[in-house]
């Protein structure tokens, strides 16, 4: 099978910047991970994206761009083109055949059948001179799926590439992003996946509102606080956790409502416990209890989330992506590169057990420069 070189571009619900990664793959089991990078958004631009989530609430049709959304989409696309050009200047031996472009999610309404990511694939193809696959979520929704999470198909490929001395099935990959999502991979058969609850987004919003910082670096704020069990119980009392898969979340589905009156550190520590407890509750919807958990996404750098996970899993192992040879920061961008290759080969990105689509579904719109 011919191998393709793809660049993946991911700007996630934490709105912290653009992840970029190179992958050479056949779109199936052969995955050669290449270099990766990150282009952070400055504070003002993060604020602008945050404000756009309010504008996005007025969207009634996917193409609507009320308020600042039109100009913001052009700026986001320009920034992604700049990220690609800088990355290729840094890695001149890379000759990508295709770019997988996620864009910035500003609205996710799976129950109404639409999800909106800002990012103009045609403009990116023109600016970079490289074919682009973008808009990878829409077709899944058109076939009854949630449109998210998509990364599970890539997690499953990585799980099956784990060396035997490391692997243990069932294994659960956890992306702790703004929202957390889990991928349960059995030894045989399709993965089971869904969004498990708030990841970093409540912690980020809390420490910004109460402490003026964008995130709780290394959990230093939470280290001075304690878990307020009653608050964890209120969050975990949400009907979302009882709901079986398939399920996915909008960034704003969980809010800081239950944190009123908390001290800064207690809030940060309690919300880290909420994130870990939400991930552990996903076991209720798995066929078996995982023997191995692999943590990726920025939340794996919060030691309280990791410690709470390890306390909660009894005999299973909880490892960071790096401990099993992966890059926990680059994994989502790698996934979008992998999906661009799958899209070129018309291989499915989503499955009934990952998004609830009626049958395995291809995804993505290909634009030639
Ligand atoms: N050193 C750190 N200590 C604690 N938390 C960190 C650290 N570095 C990053 N994070 C957290 O990780 C977040 C970014 O994680 P990530 O890039 O995985 O999110 P995302 O991809 O935007 O989210 P999603 O997967 O929901 O789209 C930051 O907003 C912050 O909350
Ligand atoms: C609509 C959307 O952008 N959802 C994101 C969000 O961030 C994490 C979680 O919720 C996941 O479902 C998804 O992104 C990852 C990359 C995914 O699709 O796998």
mmCIF file of C-alpha atoms and ligand atoms in Angstrom:
data_model
loop_
_atom_site.group_PDB
_atom_site.id
_atom_site.type_symbol
_atom_site.label_atom_id
_atom_site.label_comp_id
_atom_site.label_asym_id
_atom_site.label_seq_id
_atom_site.Cartn_x
_atom_site.Cartn_y
_atom_site.Cartn_z
ATOM 1 C CA UNK A 1 0.000 0.000 0.000
ATOM 2 C CA UNK A 2 1.311 3.461 -0.856
ATOM 3 C CA UNK A 3 2.272 5.622 2.094
ATOM 4 C CA UNK A 4 1.286 9.265 2.256
ATOM 5 C CA UNK A 5 2.860 12.117 4.201
ATOM 6 C CA UNK A 6 0.235 14.259 5.940
ATOM 7 C CA UNK A 7 0.273 17.296 8.210
ATOM 8 C CA UNK A 8 -2.452 17.469 10.867
ATOM 9 C CA UNK A 9 -3.713 20.774 12.295
ATOM 10 C CA UNK A 10 -5.691 20.839 15.557
ATOM 11 C CA UNK A 11 -6.924 23.853 17.507
ATOM 12 C CA UNK A 12 -9.051 22.452 20.319
ATOM 13 C CA UNK A 13 -11.660 23.547 22.826
ATOM 14 C CA UNK A 14 -9.005 24.908 25.224
ATOM 15 C CA UNK A 15 -8.376 27.570 22.566
ATOM 16 C CA UNK A 16 -4.700 27.654 23.588
ATOM 17 C CA UNK A 17 -3.244 27.545 20.050
ATOM 18 C CA UNK A 18 -2.508 25.418 16.988
ATOM 19 C CA UNK A 19 -1.028 21.923 17.251
ATOM 20 C CA UNK A 20 0.681 20.672 14.082
ATOM 21 C CA UNK A 21 2.117 17.217 13.433
ATOM 22 C CA UNK A 22 3.460 15.137 10.555
ATOM 23 C CA UNK A 23 2.527 11.497 10.008
ATOM 24 C CA UNK A 24 3.481 9.042 7.270
ATOM 25 C CA UNK A 25 0.879 6.325 7.010
ATOM 26 C CA UNK A 26 -1.211 4.058 4.821
ATOM 27 C CA UNK A 27 -4.236 5.229 6.796
ATOM 28 C CA UNK A 28 -4.473 1.856 8.487
ATOM 29 C CA UNK A 29 -1.916 0.121 10.696
ATOM 30 C CA UNK A 30 1.264 1.717 9.365
ATOM 31 C CA UNK A 31 1.810 4.928 11.305
ATOM 32 C CA UNK A 32 5.197 6.640 11.304
ATOM 33 C CA UNK A 33 4.926 9.658 13.586
ATOM 34 C CA UNK A 34 7.035 12.631 12.530
ATOM 35 C CA UNK A 35 7.886 16.004 14.081
ATOM 36 C CA UNK A 36 5.256 18.145 15.746
ATOM 37 C CA UNK A 37 4.912 21.705 16.919
ATOM 38 C CA UNK A 38 2.656 24.170 18.708
ATOM 39 C CA UNK A 39 1.853 27.792 17.910
ATOM 40 C CA UNK A 40 0.267 29.416 20.987
ATOM 41 C CA UNK A 41 -2.491 32.001 20.729
ATOM 42 C CA UNK A 42 -1.787 35.231 22.575
ATOM 43 C CA UNK A 43 -4.194 36.148 25.390
ATOM 44 C CA UNK A 44 -6.149 38.716 23.348
ATOM 45 C CA UNK A 45 -6.798 36.227 20.583
ATOM 46 C CA UNK A 46 -7.916 33.565 23.086
ATOM 47 C CA UNK A 47 -10.348 36.150 24.478
ATOM 48 C CA UNK A 48 -11.596 36.851 20.955
ATOM 49 C CA UNK A 49 -12.268 33.149 20.330
ATOM 50 C CA UNK A 50 -13.968 32.904 23.714
ATOM 51 C CA UNK A 51 -16.243 35.798 22.790
ATOM 52 C CA UNK A 52 -17.007 34.098 19.467
ATOM 53 C CA UNK A 53 -18.684 31.241 21.346
ATOM 54 C CA UNK A 54 -21.365 33.760 22.314
ATOM 55 C CA UNK A 55 -21.760 34.959 18.700
ATOM 56 C CA UNK A 56 -22.000 31.288 17.651
ATOM 57 C CA UNK A 57 -25.126 30.734 19.752
ATOM 58 C CA UNK A 58 -27.027 32.668 17.048
ATOM 59 C CA UNK A 59 -26.025 30.131 14.376
ATOM 60 C CA UNK A 60 -29.062 28.386 12.880
ATOM 61 C CA UNK A 61 -27.376 26.878 9.810
ATOM 62 C CA UNK A 62 -23.786 25.596 9.565
ATOM 63 C CA UNK A 63 -22.707 28.296 7.089
ATOM 64 C CA UNK A 64 -23.981 31.161 9.292
ATOM 65 C CA UNK A 65 -21.187 33.464 10.515
ATOM 66 C CA UNK A 66 -22.904 36.027 12.752
ATOM 67 C CA UNK A 67 -20.992 38.759 14.589
ATOM 68 C CA UNK A 68 -17.218 38.421 14.467
ATOM 69 C CA UNK A 69 -17.277 34.838 13.161
ATOM 70 C CA UNK A 70 -16.625 35.655 9.497
ATOM 71 C CA UNK A 71 -13.525 37.763 10.109
ATOM 72 C CA UNK A 72 -12.394 35.389 12.868
ATOM 73 C CA UNK A 73 -12.578 32.450 10.446
ATOM 74 C CA UNK A 74 -10.368 34.315 7.987
ATOM 75 C CA UNK A 75 -7.876 35.116 10.777
ATOM 76 C CA UNK A 76 -7.862 31.540 12.073
ATOM 77 C CA UNK A 77 -7.224 30.256 8.560
ATOM 78 C CA UNK A 78 -4.407 32.773 8.021
ATOM 79 C CA UNK A 79 -2.804 31.672 11.314
ATOM 80 C CA UNK A 80 -3.023 28.008 10.321
ATOM 81 C CA UNK A 81 -1.399 28.784 6.947
ATOM 82 C CA UNK A 82 1.377 30.597 8.785
ATOM 83 C CA UNK A 83 1.816 27.624 11.107
ATOM 84 C CA UNK A 84 2.194 25.268 8.124
ATOM 85 C CA UNK A 85 4.694 27.554 6.363
ATOM 86 C CA UNK A 86 6.800 27.980 9.507
ATOM 87 C CA UNK A 87 6.678 24.236 10.244
ATOM 88 C CA UNK A 88 7.847 23.309 6.723
ATOM 89 C CA UNK A 89 10.628 25.894 6.938
ATOM 90 C CA UNK A 90 11.740 24.199 10.181
ATOM 91 C CA UNK A 91 11.441 20.734 8.630
ATOM 92 C CA UNK A 92 12.506 21.233 4.982
ATOM 93 C CA UNK A 93 12.713 17.508 4.254
ATOM 94 C CA UNK A 94 8.966 17.096 4.807
ATOM 95 C CA UNK A 95 6.966 16.981 1.569
ATOM 96 C CA UNK A 96 3.331 16.658 2.651
ATOM 97 C CA UNK A 97 0.844 15.178 0.194
ATOM 98 C CA UNK A 98 -2.117 16.420 2.198
ATOM 99 C CA UNK A 99 -3.129 18.580 5.186
ATOM 100 C CA UNK A 100 -5.847 17.533 7.659
ATOM 101 C CA UNK A 101 -7.420 20.745 8.991
ATOM 102 C CA UNK A 102 -9.753 20.670 12.026
ATOM 103 C CA UNK A 103 -10.422 24.365 12.562
ATOM 104 C CA UNK A 104 -11.879 25.856 15.745
ATOM 105 C CA UNK A 105 -15.099 24.443 17.147
ATOM 106 C CA UNK A 106 -17.424 27.290 18.150
ATOM 107 C CA UNK A 107 -20.641 25.289 18.455
ATOM 108 C CA UNK A 108 -21.504 21.614 18.871
ATOM 109 C CA UNK A 109 -25.182 20.617 18.838
ATOM 110 C CA UNK A 110 -25.239 16.848 18.171
ATOM 111 C CA UNK A 111 -28.909 16.549 19.147
ATOM 112 C CA UNK A 112 -29.780 19.101 16.463
ATOM 113 C CA UNK A 113 -27.463 17.505 13.933
ATOM 114 C CA UNK A 114 -24.862 20.232 13.485
ATOM 115 C CA UNK A 115 -21.401 21.188 14.593
ATOM 116 C CA UNK A 116 -19.430 24.259 13.487
ATOM 117 C CA UNK A 117 -15.662 24.514 13.131
ATOM 118 C CA UNK A 118 -14.231 27.836 11.909
ATOM 119 C CA UNK A 119 -11.630 27.222 9.201
ATOM 120 C CA UNK A 120 -11.704 27.761 5.435
ATOM 121 C CA UNK A 121 -10.202 24.699 3.744
ATOM 122 C CA UNK A 122 -10.100 26.287 0.282
ATOM 123 C CA UNK A 123 -8.262 29.353 1.571
ATOM 124 C CA UNK A 124 -5.775 27.143 3.426
ATOM 125 C CA UNK A 125 -5.113 25.062 0.273
ATOM 126 C CA UNK A 126 -4.539 28.246 -1.738
ATOM 127 C CA UNK A 127 -2.255 29.778 0.901
ATOM 128 C CA UNK A 128 -0.132 26.654 1.356
ATOM 129 C CA UNK A 129 -0.284 25.149 -2.135
ATOM 130 C CA UNK A 130 -1.063 21.777 -0.504
ATOM 131 C CA UNK A 131 -4.318 19.793 -0.890
ATOM 132 C CA UNK A 132 -6.467 20.050 2.256
ATOM 133 C CA UNK A 133 -9.060 17.757 3.823
ATOM 134 C CA UNK A 134 -11.264 19.606 6.289
ATOM 135 C CA UNK A 135 -14.842 19.513 7.716
ATOM 136 C CA UNK A 136 -14.369 15.923 8.891
ATOM 137 C CA UNK A 137 -17.256 15.839 11.392
ATOM 138 C CA UNK A 138 -20.254 16.750 9.228
ATOM 139 C CA UNK A 139 -20.784 13.508 7.312
ATOM 140 C CA UNK A 140 -20.842 11.498 10.524
ATOM 141 C CA UNK A 141 -23.711 13.659 11.772
ATOM 142 C CA UNK A 142 -25.460 13.299 8.405
ATOM 143 C CA UNK A 143 -25.448 9.545 9.128
ATOM 144 C CA UNK A 144 -26.877 9.829 12.623
ATOM 145 C CA UNK A 145 -23.618 10.210 14.537
ATOM 146 C CA UNK A 146 -22.589 12.677 17.225
ATOM 147 C CA UNK A 147 -19.821 14.130 15.002
ATOM 148 C CA UNK A 148 -17.373 13.571 17.878
ATOM 149 C CA UNK A 149 -15.079 12.194 19.149
ATOM 150 C CA UNK A 150 -13.122 11.286 16.013
ATOM 151 C CA UNK A 151 -9.683 10.583 17.529
ATOM 152 C CA UNK A 152 -10.715 7.062 18.689
ATOM 153 C CA UNK A 153 -9.922 5.507 15.305
ATOM 154 C CA UNK A 154 -6.366 6.798 15.701
ATOM 155 C CA UNK A 155 -6.171 5.706 19.348
ATOM 156 C CA UNK A 156 -7.163 2.192 18.215
ATOM 157 C CA UNK A 157 -4.365 2.138 15.608
ATOM 158 C CA UNK A 158 -1.855 3.269 18.252
ATOM 159 C CA UNK A 159 -3.192 0.777 20.819
ATOM 160 C CA UNK A 160 -2.615 -2.085 18.433
ATOM 161 C CA UNK A 161 0.922 -0.838 17.770
ATOM 162 C CA UNK A 162 1.858 -1.017 21.487
ATOM 163 C CA UNK A 163 4.709 -3.463 22.146
ATOM 164 C CA UNK A 164 3.481 -6.611 23.882
ATOM 165 C CA UNK A 165 5.569 -5.882 27.002
ATOM 166 C CA UNK A 166 3.623 -2.632 27.439
ATOM 167 C CA UNK A 167 0.193 -3.369 26.092
ATOM 168 C CA UNK A 168 -2.636 -4.768 28.127
ATOM 169 C CA UNK A 169 -6.166 -5.115 26.822
ATOM 170 C CA UNK A 170 -8.683 -3.700 27.269
ATOM 171 C CA UNK A 171 -6.770 -0.414 27.174
ATOM 172 C CA UNK A 172 -8.432 2.994 27.495
ATOM 173 C CA UNK A 173 -6.914 6.071 25.876
ATOM 174 C CA UNK A 174 -8.034 9.313 27.527
ATOM 175 C CA UNK A 175 -7.681 12.684 25.820
ATOM 176 C CA UNK A 176 -7.835 15.262 28.623
ATOM 177 C CA UNK A 177 -8.423 18.382 26.540
ATOM 178 C CA UNK A 178 -10.883 21.148 27.252
ATOM 179 C CA UNK A 179 -13.383 18.328 27.151
ATOM 180 C CA UNK A 180 -12.211 14.794 27.983
ATOM 181 C CA UNK A 181 -12.938 11.887 25.686
ATOM 182 C CA UNK A 182 -12.242 8.182 26.162
ATOM 183 C CA UNK A 183 -11.451 5.354 23.747
ATOM 184 C CA UNK A 184 -11.899 1.817 25.089
ATOM 185 C CA UNK A 185 -9.933 -0.593 22.881
ATOM 186 C CA UNK A 186 -10.568 -4.334 23.284
ATOM 187 C CA UNK A 187 -8.046 -6.920 22.096
ATOM 188 C CA UNK A 188 -10.347 -7.615 19.130
ATOM 189 C CA UNK A 189 -13.148 -5.566 17.580
ATOM 190 C CA UNK A 190 -14.116 -1.899 17.264
ATOM 191 C CA UNK A 191 -13.302 0.663 19.974
ATOM 192 C CA UNK A 192 -16.012 2.113 22.204
ATOM 193 C CA UNK A 193 -15.697 5.877 22.577
ATOM 194 C CA UNK A 194 -17.471 8.985 23.823
ATOM 195 C CA UNK A 195 -16.888 12.307 25.561
ATOM 196 C CA UNK A 196 -16.555 11.612 29.294
ATOM 197 C CA UNK A 197 -17.077 15.107 30.728
ATOM 198 C CA UNK A 198 -15.251 18.368 31.412
ATOM 199 C CA UNK A 199 -11.485 18.104 30.972
ATOM 200 C CA UNK A 200 -9.462 21.266 31.533
ATOM 201 C CA UNK A 201 -12.066 23.802 30.476
ATOM 202 C CA UNK A 202 -13.627 24.340 33.929
ATOM 203 C CA UNK A 203 -10.192 24.519 35.581
ATOM 204 C CA UNK A 204 -8.998 27.012 32.952
ATOM 205 C CA UNK A 205 -12.125 29.180 33.283
ATOM 206 C CA UNK A 206 -11.884 29.053 37.100
ATOM 207 C CA UNK A 207 -8.217 30.036 37.477
ATOM 208 C CA UNK A 208 -8.648 32.749 34.829
ATOM 209 C CA UNK A 209 -11.722 34.245 36.490
ATOM 210 C CA UNK A 210 -10.370 33.953 40.074
ATOM 211 C CA UNK A 211 -6.627 34.211 39.493
ATOM 212 C CA UNK A 212 -6.104 35.864 36.098
ATOM 213 C CA UNK A 213 -4.002 32.986 34.689
ATOM 214 C CA UNK A 214 -4.932 30.877 31.611
ATOM 215 C CA UNK A 215 -4.422 27.513 33.289
ATOM 216 C CA UNK A 216 -3.192 25.932 36.560
ATOM 217 C CA UNK A 217 0.370 25.184 35.503
ATOM 218 C CA UNK A 218 1.486 21.858 36.979
ATOM 219 C CA UNK A 219 -1.421 22.099 39.395
ATOM 220 C CA UNK A 220 0.424 24.601 41.580
ATOM 221 C CA UNK A 221 -2.767 26.462 42.516
ATOM 222 C CA UNK A 222 -4.693 23.271 43.282
ATOM 223 C CA UNK A 223 -1.790 22.066 45.436
ATOM 224 C CA UNK A 224 -2.781 24.623 48.094
ATOM 225 C CA UNK A 225 -6.419 23.545 48.030
ATOM 226 C CA UNK A 226 -8.610 20.603 48.976
ATOM 227 C CA UNK A 227 -11.338 18.610 47.318
ATOM 228 C CA UNK A 228 -14.819 19.746 48.323
ATOM 229 C CA UNK A 229 -16.628 16.419 48.002
ATOM 230 C CA UNK A 230 -20.100 17.942 47.951
ATOM 231 C CA UNK A 231 -19.201 19.982 44.854
ATOM 232 C CA UNK A 232 -17.758 16.927 43.076
ATOM 233 C CA UNK A 233 -21.044 15.166 43.857
ATOM 234 C CA UNK A 234 -23.082 18.002 42.348
ATOM 235 C CA UNK A 235 -21.119 17.869 39.081
ATOM 236 C CA UNK A 236 -21.195 14.068 38.905
ATOM 237 C CA UNK A 237 -24.938 14.185 39.606
ATOM 238 C CA UNK A 238 -25.488 15.443 36.066
ATOM 239 C CA UNK A 239 -27.678 13.139 33.956
ATOM 240 C CA UNK A 240 -24.901 13.215 31.355
ATOM 241 C CA UNK A 241 -22.920 10.596 33.265
ATOM 242 C CA UNK A 242 -25.804 8.136 33.324
ATOM 243 C CA UNK A 243 -26.375 8.539 29.599
ATOM 244 C CA UNK A 244 -24.945 5.590 27.638
ATOM 245 C CA UNK A 245 -22.710 6.133 24.592
ATOM 246 C CA UNK A 246 -22.826 7.591 22.042
ATOM 247 C CA UNK A 247 -22.481 11.040 23.635
ATOM 248 C CA UNK A 248 -20.464 14.189 23.054
ATOM 249 C CA UNK A 249 -20.252 17.636 24.591
ATOM 250 C CA UNK A 250 -20.135 21.284 23.689
ATOM 251 C CA UNK A 251 -17.511 23.253 25.611
ATOM 252 C CA UNK A 252 -20.266 25.138 27.452
ATOM 253 C CA UNK A 253 -22.352 22.136 28.498
ATOM 254 C CA UNK A 254 -20.638 22.216 31.893
ATOM 255 C CA UNK A 255 -20.241 25.572 33.677
ATOM 256 C CA UNK A 256 -18.748 26.973 36.879
ATOM 257 C CA UNK A 257 -22.222 27.155 38.448
ATOM 258 C CA UNK A 258 -21.388 24.796 41.329
ATOM 259 C CA UNK A 259 -18.181 26.635 42.330
ATOM 260 C CA UNK A 260 -19.803 29.780 43.758
ATOM 261 C CA UNK A 261 -18.137 30.815 47.018
ATOM 262 C CA UNK A 262 -15.108 28.526 46.729
ATOM 263 C CA UNK A 263 -11.578 29.752 47.424
ATOM 264 C CA UNK A 264 -9.292 29.838 44.349
ATOM 265 C CA UNK A 265 -7.193 26.823 45.366
ATOM 266 C CA UNK A 266 -10.095 24.747 46.642
ATOM 267 C CA UNK A 267 -11.896 25.387 43.359
ATOM 268 C CA UNK A 268 -8.878 24.358 41.275
ATOM 269 C CA UNK A 269 -8.338 21.196 43.330
ATOM 270 C CA UNK A 270 -12.042 20.292 43.342
ATOM 271 C CA UNK A 271 -12.393 20.768 39.575
ATOM 272 C CA UNK A 272 -9.360 18.531 38.997
ATOM 273 C CA UNK A 273 -11.163 15.888 41.063
ATOM 274 C CA UNK A 274 -14.304 16.420 38.942
ATOM 275 C CA UNK A 275 -12.303 15.799 35.754
ATOM 276 C CA UNK A 276 -10.793 12.573 37.114
ATOM 277 C CA UNK A 277 -14.111 11.356 38.560
ATOM 278 C CA UNK A 278 -15.871 12.005 35.247
ATOM 279 C CA UNK A 279 -13.268 9.957 33.376
ATOM 280 C CA UNK A 280 -13.577 7.098 35.880
ATOM 281 C CA UNK A 281 -17.383 7.123 35.571
ATOM 282 C CA UNK A 282 -16.946 6.192 31.909
ATOM 283 C CA UNK A 283 -16.193 2.634 33.096
ATOM 284 C CA UNK A 284 -19.960 2.279 33.699
ATOM 285 C CA UNK A 285 -20.356 2.267 29.901
ATOM 286 C CA UNK A 286 -17.456 -0.051 29.002
ATOM 287 C CA UNK A 287 -17.838 -3.789 28.335
ATOM 288 C CA UNK A 288 -15.018 -4.520 30.841
ATOM 289 C CA UNK A 289 -12.793 -2.586 33.237
ATOM 290 C CA UNK A 290 -9.629 -1.393 31.442
ATOM 291 C CA UNK A 291 -6.346 -2.918 32.571
ATOM 292 C CA UNK A 292 -4.338 -0.008 31.217
ATOM 293 C CA UNK A 293 -5.149 3.702 30.928
ATOM 294 C CA UNK A 294 -3.058 5.942 28.622
ATOM 295 C CA UNK A 295 -3.444 9.678 29.300
ATOM 296 C CA UNK A 296 -2.898 12.275 26.573
ATOM 297 C CA UNK A 297 -3.920 15.890 26.083
ATOM 298 C CA UNK A 298 -2.821 18.816 28.206
ATOM 299 C CA UNK A 299 -4.679 17.632 31.315
ATOM 300 C CA UNK A 300 -2.140 14.801 31.744
ATOM 301 C CA UNK A 301 0.187 17.542 33.026
ATOM 302 C CA UNK A 302 -2.096 18.273 35.974
ATOM 303 C CA UNK A 303 -0.680 15.972 38.682
ATOM 304 C CA UNK A 304 -3.921 16.062 40.683
ATOM 305 C CA UNK A 305 -5.948 14.649 37.797
ATOM 306 C CA UNK A 306 -3.346 11.905 37.317
ATOM 307 C CA UNK A 307 -3.155 11.130 41.057
ATOM 308 C CA UNK A 308 -6.942 10.969 41.370
ATOM 309 C CA UNK A 309 -7.078 8.647 38.353
ATOM 310 C CA UNK A 310 -4.457 6.345 39.898
ATOM 311 C CA UNK A 311 -6.337 6.280 43.202
ATOM 312 C CA UNK A 312 -9.555 5.412 41.436
ATOM 313 C CA UNK A 313 -8.520 2.557 39.146
ATOM 314 C CA UNK A 314 -7.538 -0.054 41.764
ATOM 315 C CA UNK A 315 -5.139 -2.531 40.070
ATOM 316 C CA UNK A 316 -5.034 -1.044 36.551
ATOM 317 C CA UNK A 317 -2.019 0.949 35.334
ATOM 318 C CA UNK A 318 -2.376 4.659 34.534
ATOM 319 C CA UNK A 319 0.441 5.826 32.261
ATOM 320 C CA UNK A 320 1.148 9.072 30.467
ATOM 321 C CA UNK A 321 1.311 8.823 26.680
ATOM 322 C CA UNK A 322 5.083 9.407 26.799
ATOM 323 C CA UNK A 323 5.526 6.391 29.077
ATOM 324 C CA UNK A 324 4.319 4.164 26.238
ATOM 325 C CA UNK A 325 6.260 5.980 23.518
ATOM 326 C CA UNK A 326 3.633 8.455 22.266
ATOM 327 C CA UNK A 327 3.459 12.268 22.339
ATOM 328 C CA UNK A 328 0.501 13.335 24.458
ATOM 329 C CA UNK A 329 0.572 16.882 23.094
ATOM 330 C CA UNK A 330 0.723 15.957 19.404
ATOM 331 C CA UNK A 331 -1.733 13.066 19.362
ATOM 332 C CA UNK A 332 -4.783 15.005 18.160
ATOM 333 C CA UNK A 333 -2.866 16.766 15.384
ATOM 334 C CA UNK A 334 -1.379 13.394 14.398
ATOM 335 C CA UNK A 335 -4.909 12.012 14.297
ATOM 336 C CA UNK A 336 -6.010 14.719 11.860
ATOM 337 C CA UNK A 337 -3.065 13.892 9.622
ATOM 338 C CA UNK A 338 -3.985 10.188 9.800
ATOM 339 C CA UNK A 339 -7.642 10.989 9.023
ATOM 340 C CA UNK A 340 -6.657 13.078 5.990
ATOM 341 C CA UNK A 341 -4.968 9.986 4.562
ATOM 342 C CA UNK A 342 -7.978 7.806 5.462
ATOM 343 C CA UNK A 343 -10.232 10.363 3.802
ATOM 344 C CA UNK A 344 -8.163 10.240 0.595
ATOM 345 C CA UNK A 345 -8.557 6.450 0.626
ATOM 346 C CA UNK A 346 -12.269 6.763 1.458
ATOM 347 C CA UNK A 347 -11.771 4.733 4.636
ATOM 348 C CA UNK A 348 -14.221 5.405 7.493
ATOM 349 C CA UNK A 349 -13.307 7.888 10.236
ATOM 350 C CA UNK A 350 -16.204 7.008 12.552
ATOM 351 C CA UNK A 351 -18.071 3.892 13.615
ATOM 352 C CA UNK A 352 -21.370 3.060 15.334
ATOM 353 C CA UNK A 353 -19.385 2.330 18.524
ATOM 354 C CA UNK A 354 -17.486 5.635 18.479
ATOM 355 C CA UNK A 355 -20.082 8.237 17.451
ATOM 356 C CA UNK A 356 -23.347 6.294 17.066
ATOM 357 C CA UNK A 357 -23.460 6.681 13.266
ATOM 358 C CA UNK A 358 -25.664 4.121 11.550
ATOM 359 C CA UNK A 359 -22.726 2.439 9.789
ATOM 360 C CA UNK A 360 -18.976 3.134 9.393
ATOM 361 C CA UNK A 361 -18.778 6.581 7.773
ATOM 362 C CA UNK A 362 -16.137 8.353 5.701
ATOM 363 C CA UNK A 363 -15.548 12.031 6.326
ATOM 364 C CA UNK A 364 -13.848 15.187 5.127
ATOM 365 C CA UNK A 365 -13.992 17.521 2.135
ATOM 366 C CA UNK A 366 -10.937 17.444 -0.178
ATOM 367 C CA UNK A 367 -9.793 20.755 -1.674
ATOM 368 C CA UNK A 368 -6.982 20.911 -4.241
ATOM 369 C CA UNK A 369 -4.955 24.158 -4.229
HETATM 370 N N1 LIG B 1 1.751 22.311 32.528
HETATM 371 C C1 LIG B 1 0.431 22.166 32.603
HETATM 372 N N2 LIG B 1 -0.154 21.941 33.815
HETATM 373 C C2 LIG B 1 -1.508 21.786 33.918
HETATM 374 N N3 LIG B 1 -2.363 21.861 32.862
HETATM 375 C C3 LIG B 1 -1.795 22.092 31.648
HETATM 376 C C4 LIG B 1 -0.399 22.249 31.454
HETATM 377 N N4 LIG B 1 -0.183 22.473 30.124
HETATM 378 C C5 LIG B 1 -1.391 22.453 29.524
HETATM 379 N N5 LIG B 1 -2.349 22.220 30.441
HETATM 380 C C6 LIG B 1 -3.793 22.153 30.227
HETATM 381 O O1 LIG B 1 -4.023 21.603 28.942
HETATM 382 C C7 LIG B 1 -4.880 22.471 28.197
HETATM 383 C C8 LIG B 1 -4.575 22.309 26.718
HETATM 384 O O2 LIG B 1 -4.772 20.920 26.481
HETATM 385 P P1 LIG B 1 -5.084 20.413 25.001
HETATM 386 O O3 LIG B 1 -4.215 21.143 24.043
HETATM 387 O O4 LIG B 1 -5.050 18.937 25.047
HETATM 388 O O5 LIG B 1 -6.578 20.911 24.848
HETATM 389 P P2 LIG B 1 -7.406 21.002 23.478
HETATM 390 O O6 LIG B 1 -6.822 20.097 22.456
HETATM 391 O O7 LIG B 1 -7.565 22.436 23.150
HETATM 392 O O8 LIG B 1 -8.795 20.452 23.974
HETATM 393 P P3 LIG B 1 -9.811 19.438 23.227
HETATM 394 O O9 LIG B 1 -9.082 18.118 23.126
HETATM 395 O O10 LIG B 1 -10.978 19.455 24.137
HETATM 396 O O11 LIG B 1 -10.089 20.049 21.871
HETATM 397 C C9 LIG B 1 -4.583 23.849 28.731
HETATM 398 O O12 LIG B 1 -5.671 24.729 28.489
HETATM 399 C C10 LIG B 1 -4.408 23.553 30.213
HETATM 400 O O13 LIG B 1 -5.660 23.476 30.852
HETATM 401 C C1 LIG B 2 -17.004 19.165 18.461
HETATM 402 C C2 LIG B 2 -15.590 19.068 18.973
HETATM 403 O O1 LIG B 2 -14.696 19.768 18.526
HETATM 404 N N1 LIG B 2 -15.377 18.185 19.977
HETATM 405 C C3 LIG B 2 -14.060 17.978 20.510
HETATM 406 C C4 LIG B 2 -13.977 18.315 22.013
HETATM 407 O O2 LIG B 2 -12.626 18.170 22.443
HETATM 408 C C5 LIG B 2 -12.450 16.845 22.987
HETATM 409 C C6 LIG B 2 -13.788 16.202 22.740
HETATM 410 O O3 LIG B 2 -14.703 17.329 22.717
HETATM 411 C C7 LIG B 2 -13.840 15.553 21.336
HETATM 412 O O4 LIG B 2 -15.140 15.005 21.209
HETATM 413 C C8 LIG B 2 -13.630 16.558 20.202
HETATM 414 O O5 LIG B 2 -12.298 16.637 19.737
HETATM 415 C C9 LIG B 2 -11.483 15.493 19.607
HETATM 416 C C10 LIG B 2 -10.185 15.906 18.925
HETATM 417 C C11 LIG B 2 -12.143 14.372 18.775
HETATM 418 O O6 LIG B 2 -12.995 14.653 17.922
HETATM 419 O O7 LIG B 2 -11.698 13.238 18.955
#
